[in-house]
Amino acid sequence: MTLVFGSLAGCQTLPGNLPAHEYEPFKPLPVEKRLMNEVRIRWEVREDVAQVCAKAIQMGKEQAYITPPVACAVWDVPKQECIVITGPKPTHVALGHEVRHCFEGRFHR
Protein backbone atom coordinates (compact mmCIF):
# COMPACT_ATOMS: atom_id res chain seq x y z
CA MET A 1 0.00 0.00 0.00
CA THR A 2 1.52 3.33 -1.04
CA LEU A 3 0.17 6.45 0.63
CA VAL A 4 1.12 9.99 -0.29
CA PHE A 5 -0.76 12.47 1.86
CA GLY A 6 -0.35 15.97 3.20
CA SER A 7 -0.51 15.30 6.93
CA LEU A 8 -0.83 12.44 9.34
CA ALA A 9 -1.92 11.77 12.90
CA GLY A 10 -1.35 8.58 14.85
CA CYS A 11 -2.68 7.80 18.29
CA GLN A 12 -0.90 5.53 20.70
CA THR A 13 -3.22 4.92 23.62
CA LEU A 14 -4.05 1.30 24.29
CA PRO A 15 -7.73 0.58 23.55
CA GLY A 16 -8.76 -0.15 27.15
CA ASN A 17 -6.64 2.61 28.68
CA LEU A 18 -8.00 5.82 27.19
CA PRO A 19 -7.33 8.87 29.33
CA ALA A 20 -10.33 10.46 31.05
CA HIS A 21 -10.13 13.59 28.86
CA GLU A 22 -11.08 11.45 25.83
CA TYR A 23 -14.56 11.02 27.34
CA GLU A 24 -15.09 14.71 28.01
CA PRO A 25 -17.03 16.87 25.57
CA PHE A 26 -14.84 19.07 23.41
CA LYS A 27 -15.53 22.33 21.68
CA PRO A 28 -15.01 21.98 17.94
CA LEU A 29 -12.80 24.54 16.28
CA PRO A 30 -14.62 27.34 14.46
CA VAL A 31 -15.33 26.43 10.83
CA GLU A 32 -12.65 28.80 9.52
CA LYS A 33 -9.95 27.20 11.73
CA ARG A 34 -10.62 23.56 10.85
CA LEU A 35 -8.23 21.71 8.57
CA MET A 36 -11.19 20.65 6.42
CA ASN A 37 -14.95 21.16 6.68
CA GLU A 38 -16.31 18.96 3.93
CA VAL A 39 -14.42 15.72 3.88
CA ARG A 40 -14.93 12.23 2.59
CA ILE A 41 -13.99 9.70 5.27
CA ARG A 42 -13.02 6.12 4.58
CA TRP A 43 -12.60 3.63 7.42
CA GLU A 44 -9.97 0.96 6.91
CA VAL A 45 -9.91 -1.97 9.38
CA ARG A 46 -6.59 -3.78 9.54
CA GLU A 47 -5.01 -6.49 11.66
CA ASP A 48 -1.63 -4.78 11.19
CA VAL A 49 -2.81 -1.33 12.30
CA ALA A 50 0.28 -0.68 14.46
CA GLN A 51 2.68 -1.35 11.60
CA VAL A 52 0.66 0.57 9.01
CA CYS A 53 0.14 3.61 11.22
CA ALA A 54 3.75 3.63 12.47
CA LYS A 55 4.96 3.63 8.88
CA ALA A 56 2.41 6.26 7.80
CA ILE A 57 3.46 8.68 10.55
CA GLN A 58 7.15 7.85 10.03
CA MET A 59 7.55 6.61 13.58
CA GLY A 60 10.91 5.09 14.46
CA LYS A 61 11.03 1.33 15.09
CA GLU A 62 12.00 1.75 18.73
CA GLN A 63 9.17 4.17 19.48
CA ALA A 64 6.71 1.99 17.55
CA TYR A 65 7.73 -0.97 19.70
CA ILE A 66 7.40 0.92 23.00
CA THR A 67 4.16 2.77 22.19
CA PRO A 68 2.58 1.20 19.10
CA PRO A 69 -0.16 3.27 17.48
CA VAL A 70 -3.63 1.73 17.82
CA ALA A 71 -5.23 3.92 15.15
CA CYS A 72 -4.44 6.82 12.87
CA ALA A 73 -6.01 9.31 10.53
CA VAL A 74 -4.34 10.01 7.21
CA TRP A 75 -5.60 12.99 5.28
CA ASP A 76 -5.12 14.73 1.98
CA VAL A 77 -6.21 18.35 2.26
CA PRO A 78 -6.35 19.19 -1.47
CA LYS A 79 -8.54 16.15 -2.16
CA GLN A 80 -10.50 16.59 1.08
CA GLU A 81 -10.12 12.88 1.81
CA CYS A 82 -9.37 11.22 5.12
CA ILE A 83 -8.66 7.56 5.87
CA VAL A 84 -9.22 6.39 9.42
CA ILE A 85 -7.22 3.23 10.08
CA THR A 86 -8.06 1.06 13.09
CA GLY A 87 -7.78 -2.51 14.25
CA PRO A 88 -10.77 -4.87 14.07
CA LYS A 89 -12.27 -3.88 17.45
CA PRO A 90 -11.87 -0.14 18.09
CA THR A 91 -13.88 1.60 20.78
CA HIS A 92 -16.38 4.23 19.73
CA VAL A 93 -14.19 6.78 21.52
CA ALA A 94 -11.08 5.78 19.54
CA LEU A 95 -13.00 5.89 16.26
CA GLY A 96 -14.48 9.29 17.09
CA HIS A 97 -11.04 10.54 18.12
CA GLU A 98 -9.61 9.66 14.71
CA VAL A 99 -12.58 11.20 12.87
CA ARG A 100 -11.89 14.41 14.81
CA HIS A 101 -8.35 14.33 13.37
CA CYS A 102 -9.93 14.30 9.91
CA PHE A 103 -11.47 17.71 10.55
CA GLU A 104 -9.04 19.37 12.95
CA GLY A 105 -5.69 17.82 12.10
CA ARG A 106 -3.17 17.51 14.93
CA PHE A 107 -5.10 18.71 17.95
CA HIS A 108 -3.05 16.93 20.64
CA ARG A 109 -1.38 19.31 23.06
PDB file of C-alpha atoms in Angstrom:
ATOM      1  CA  MET A   1       0.000   0.000   0.000  1.00  0.00           C
ATOM      2  CA  THR A   2       1.518   3.332  -1.043  1.00  0.00           C
ATOM      3  CA  LEU A   3       0.167   6.453   0.633  1.00  0.00           C
ATOM      4  CA  VAL A   4       1.120   9.986  -0.286  1.00  0.00           C
ATOM      5  CA  PHE A   5      -0.757  12.469   1.864  1.00  0.00           C
ATOM      6  CA  GLY A   6      -0.351  15.975   3.199  1.00  0.00           C
ATOM      7  CA  SER A   7      -0.511  15.303   6.932  1.00  0.00           C
ATOM      8  CA  LEU A   8      -0.834  12.437   9.343  1.00  0.00           C
ATOM      9  CA  ALA A   9      -1.918  11.766  12.904  1.00  0.00           C
ATOM     10  CA  GLY A  10      -1.353   8.576  14.846  1.00  0.00           C
ATOM     11  CA  CYS A  11      -2.677   7.802  18.295  1.00  0.00           C
ATOM     12  CA  GLN A  12      -0.896   5.527  20.700  1.00  0.00           C
ATOM     13  CA  THR A  13      -3.218   4.922  23.619  1.00  0.00           C
ATOM     14  CA  LEU A  14      -4.047   1.302  24.293  1.00  0.00           C
ATOM     15  CA  PRO A  15      -7.730   0.577  23.552  1.00  0.00           C
ATOM     16  CA  GLY A  16      -8.756  -0.152  27.153  1.00  0.00           C
ATOM     17  CA  ASN A  17      -6.641   2.613  28.676  1.00  0.00           C
ATOM     18  CA  LEU A  18      -7.996   5.817  27.186  1.00  0.00           C
ATOM     19  CA  PRO A  19      -7.329   8.873  29.328  1.00  0.00           C
ATOM     20  CA  ALA A  20     -10.328  10.461  31.050  1.00  0.00           C
ATOM     21  CA  HIS A  21     -10.131  13.586  28.862  1.00  0.00           C
ATOM     22  CA  GLU A  22     -11.080  11.448  25.832  1.00  0.00           C
ATOM     23  CA  TYR A  23     -14.556  11.023  27.338  1.00  0.00           C
ATOM     24  CA  GLU A  24     -15.087  14.712  28.013  1.00  0.00           C
ATOM     25  CA  PRO A  25     -17.028  16.873  25.568  1.00  0.00           C
ATOM     26  CA  PHE A  26     -14.837  19.066  23.413  1.00  0.00           C
ATOM     27  CA  LYS A  27     -15.533  22.330  21.681  1.00  0.00           C
ATOM     28  CA  PRO A  28     -15.015  21.981  17.938  1.00  0.00           C
ATOM     29  CA  LEU A  29     -12.801  24.541  16.277  1.00  0.00           C
ATOM     30  CA  PRO A  30     -14.622  27.337  14.456  1.00  0.00           C
ATOM     31  CA  VAL A  31     -15.331  26.433  10.829  1.00  0.00           C
ATOM     32  CA  GLU A  32     -12.646  28.800   9.515  1.00  0.00           C
ATOM     33  CA  LYS A  33      -9.954  27.202  11.725  1.00  0.00           C
ATOM     34  CA  ARG A  34     -10.615  23.557  10.848  1.00  0.00           C
ATOM     35  CA  LEU A  35      -8.233  21.708   8.573  1.00  0.00           C
ATOM     36  CA  MET A  36     -11.190  20.650   6.424  1.00  0.00           C
ATOM     37  CA  ASN A  37     -14.954  21.164   6.684  1.00  0.00           C
ATOM     38  CA  GLU A  38     -16.305  18.960   3.934  1.00  0.00           C
ATOM     39  CA  VAL A  39     -14.418  15.721   3.883  1.00  0.00           C
ATOM     40  CA  ARG A  40     -14.935  12.232   2.591  1.00  0.00           C
ATOM     41  CA  ILE A  41     -13.986   9.702   5.267  1.00  0.00           C
ATOM     42  CA  ARG A  42     -13.021   6.116   4.577  1.00  0.00           C
ATOM     43  CA  TRP A  43     -12.603   3.626   7.419  1.00  0.00           C
ATOM     44  CA  GLU A  44      -9.966   0.956   6.914  1.00  0.00           C
ATOM     45  CA  VAL A  45      -9.914  -1.969   9.381  1.00  0.00           C
ATOM     46  CA  ARG A  46      -6.587  -3.783   9.539  1.00  0.00           C
ATOM     47  CA  GLU A  47      -5.010  -6.487  11.660  1.00  0.00           C
ATOM     48  CA  ASP A  48      -1.632  -4.781  11.188  1.00  0.00           C
ATOM     49  CA  VAL A  49      -2.806  -1.326  12.296  1.00  0.00           C
ATOM     50  CA  ALA A  50       0.278  -0.679  14.457  1.00  0.00           C
ATOM     51  CA  GLN A  51       2.680  -1.349  11.603  1.00  0.00           C
ATOM     52  CA  VAL A  52       0.658   0.567   9.008  1.00  0.00           C
ATOM     53  CA  CYS A  53       0.144   3.613  11.224  1.00  0.00           C
ATOM     54  CA  ALA A  54       3.751   3.627  12.475  1.00  0.00           C
ATOM     55  CA  LYS A  55       4.958   3.631   8.877  1.00  0.00           C
ATOM     56  CA  ALA A  56       2.413   6.261   7.803  1.00  0.00           C
ATOM     57  CA  ILE A  57       3.458   8.682  10.549  1.00  0.00           C
ATOM     58  CA  GLN A  58       7.146   7.848  10.031  1.00  0.00           C
ATOM     59  CA  MET A  59       7.551   6.605  13.581  1.00  0.00           C
ATOM     60  CA  GLY A  60      10.907   5.086  14.456  1.00  0.00           C
ATOM     61  CA  LYS A  61      11.031   1.326  15.085  1.00  0.00           C
ATOM     62  CA  GLU A  62      12.002   1.755  18.727  1.00  0.00           C
ATOM     63  CA  GLN A  63       9.173   4.171  19.481  1.00  0.00           C
ATOM     64  CA  ALA A  64       6.709   1.993  17.551  1.00  0.00           C
ATOM     65  CA  TYR A  65       7.732  -0.974  19.697  1.00  0.00           C
ATOM     66  CA  ILE A  66       7.403   0.925  23.000  1.00  0.00           C
ATOM     67  CA  THR A  67       4.163   2.771  22.185  1.00  0.00           C
ATOM     68  CA  PRO A  68       2.580   1.204  19.097  1.00  0.00           C
ATOM     69  CA  PRO A  69      -0.165   3.274  17.479  1.00  0.00           C
ATOM     70  CA  VAL A  70      -3.628   1.735  17.822  1.00  0.00           C
ATOM     71  CA  ALA A  71      -5.229   3.921  15.153  1.00  0.00           C
ATOM     72  CA  CYS A  72      -4.442   6.821  12.873  1.00  0.00           C
ATOM     73  CA  ALA A  73      -6.014   9.310  10.528  1.00  0.00           C
ATOM     74  CA  VAL A  74      -4.341  10.014   7.209  1.00  0.00           C
ATOM     75  CA  TRP A  75      -5.601  12.992   5.278  1.00  0.00           C
ATOM     76  CA  ASP A  76      -5.116  14.725   1.977  1.00  0.00           C
ATOM     77  CA  VAL A  77      -6.209  18.354   2.262  1.00  0.00           C
ATOM     78  CA  PRO A  78      -6.351  19.194  -1.474  1.00  0.00           C
ATOM     79  CA  LYS A  79      -8.538  16.147  -2.163  1.00  0.00           C
ATOM     80  CA  GLN A  80     -10.498  16.585   1.082  1.00  0.00           C
ATOM     81  CA  GLU A  81     -10.118  12.878   1.811  1.00  0.00           C
ATOM     82  CA  CYS A  82      -9.367  11.217   5.121  1.00  0.00           C
ATOM     83  CA  ILE A  83      -8.665   7.563   5.866  1.00  0.00           C
ATOM     84  CA  VAL A  84      -9.222   6.392   9.419  1.00  0.00           C
ATOM     85  CA  ILE A  85      -7.220   3.235  10.083  1.00  0.00           C
ATOM     86  CA  THR A  86      -8.063   1.057  13.089  1.00  0.00           C
ATOM     87  CA  GLY A  87      -7.779  -2.514  14.255  1.00  0.00           C
ATOM     88  CA  PRO A  88     -10.771  -4.867  14.068  1.00  0.00           C
ATOM     89  CA  LYS A  89     -12.272  -3.880  17.454  1.00  0.00           C
ATOM     90  CA  PRO A  90     -11.868  -0.140  18.090  1.00  0.00           C
ATOM     91  CA  THR A  91     -13.879   1.601  20.782  1.00  0.00           C
ATOM     92  CA  HIS A  92     -16.381   4.234  19.729  1.00  0.00           C
ATOM     93  CA  VAL A  93     -14.189   6.778  21.517  1.00  0.00           C
ATOM     94  CA  ALA A  94     -11.082   5.783  19.538  1.00  0.00           C
ATOM     95  CA  LEU A  95     -13.004   5.887  16.261  1.00  0.00           C
ATOM     96  CA  GLY A  96     -14.481   9.292  17.087  1.00  0.00           C
ATOM     97  CA  HIS A  97     -11.037  10.541  18.117  1.00  0.00           C
ATOM     98  CA  GLU A  98      -9.610   9.657  14.706  1.00  0.00           C
ATOM     99  CA  VAL A  99     -12.583  11.201  12.872  1.00  0.00           C
ATOM    100  CA  ARG A 100     -11.887  14.406  14.808  1.00  0.00           C
ATOM    101  CA  HIS A 101      -8.350  14.333  13.374  1.00  0.00           C
ATOM    102  CA  CYS A 102      -9.930  14.297   9.909  1.00  0.00           C
ATOM    103  CA  PHE A 103     -11.465  17.711  10.547  1.00  0.00           C
ATOM    104  CA  GLU A 104      -9.043  19.369  12.953  1.00  0.00           C
ATOM    105  CA  GLY A 105      -5.689  17.819  12.104  1.00  0.00           C
ATOM    106  CA  ARG A 106      -3.172  17.514  14.932  1.00  0.00           C
ATOM    107  CA  PHE A 107      -5.101  18.705  17.946  1.00  0.00           C
ATOM    108  CA  HIS A 108      -3.051  16.928  20.641  1.00  0.00           C
ATOM    109  CA  ARG A 109      -1.381  19.306  23.059  1.00  0.00           C
TER     110      ARG A 109
END
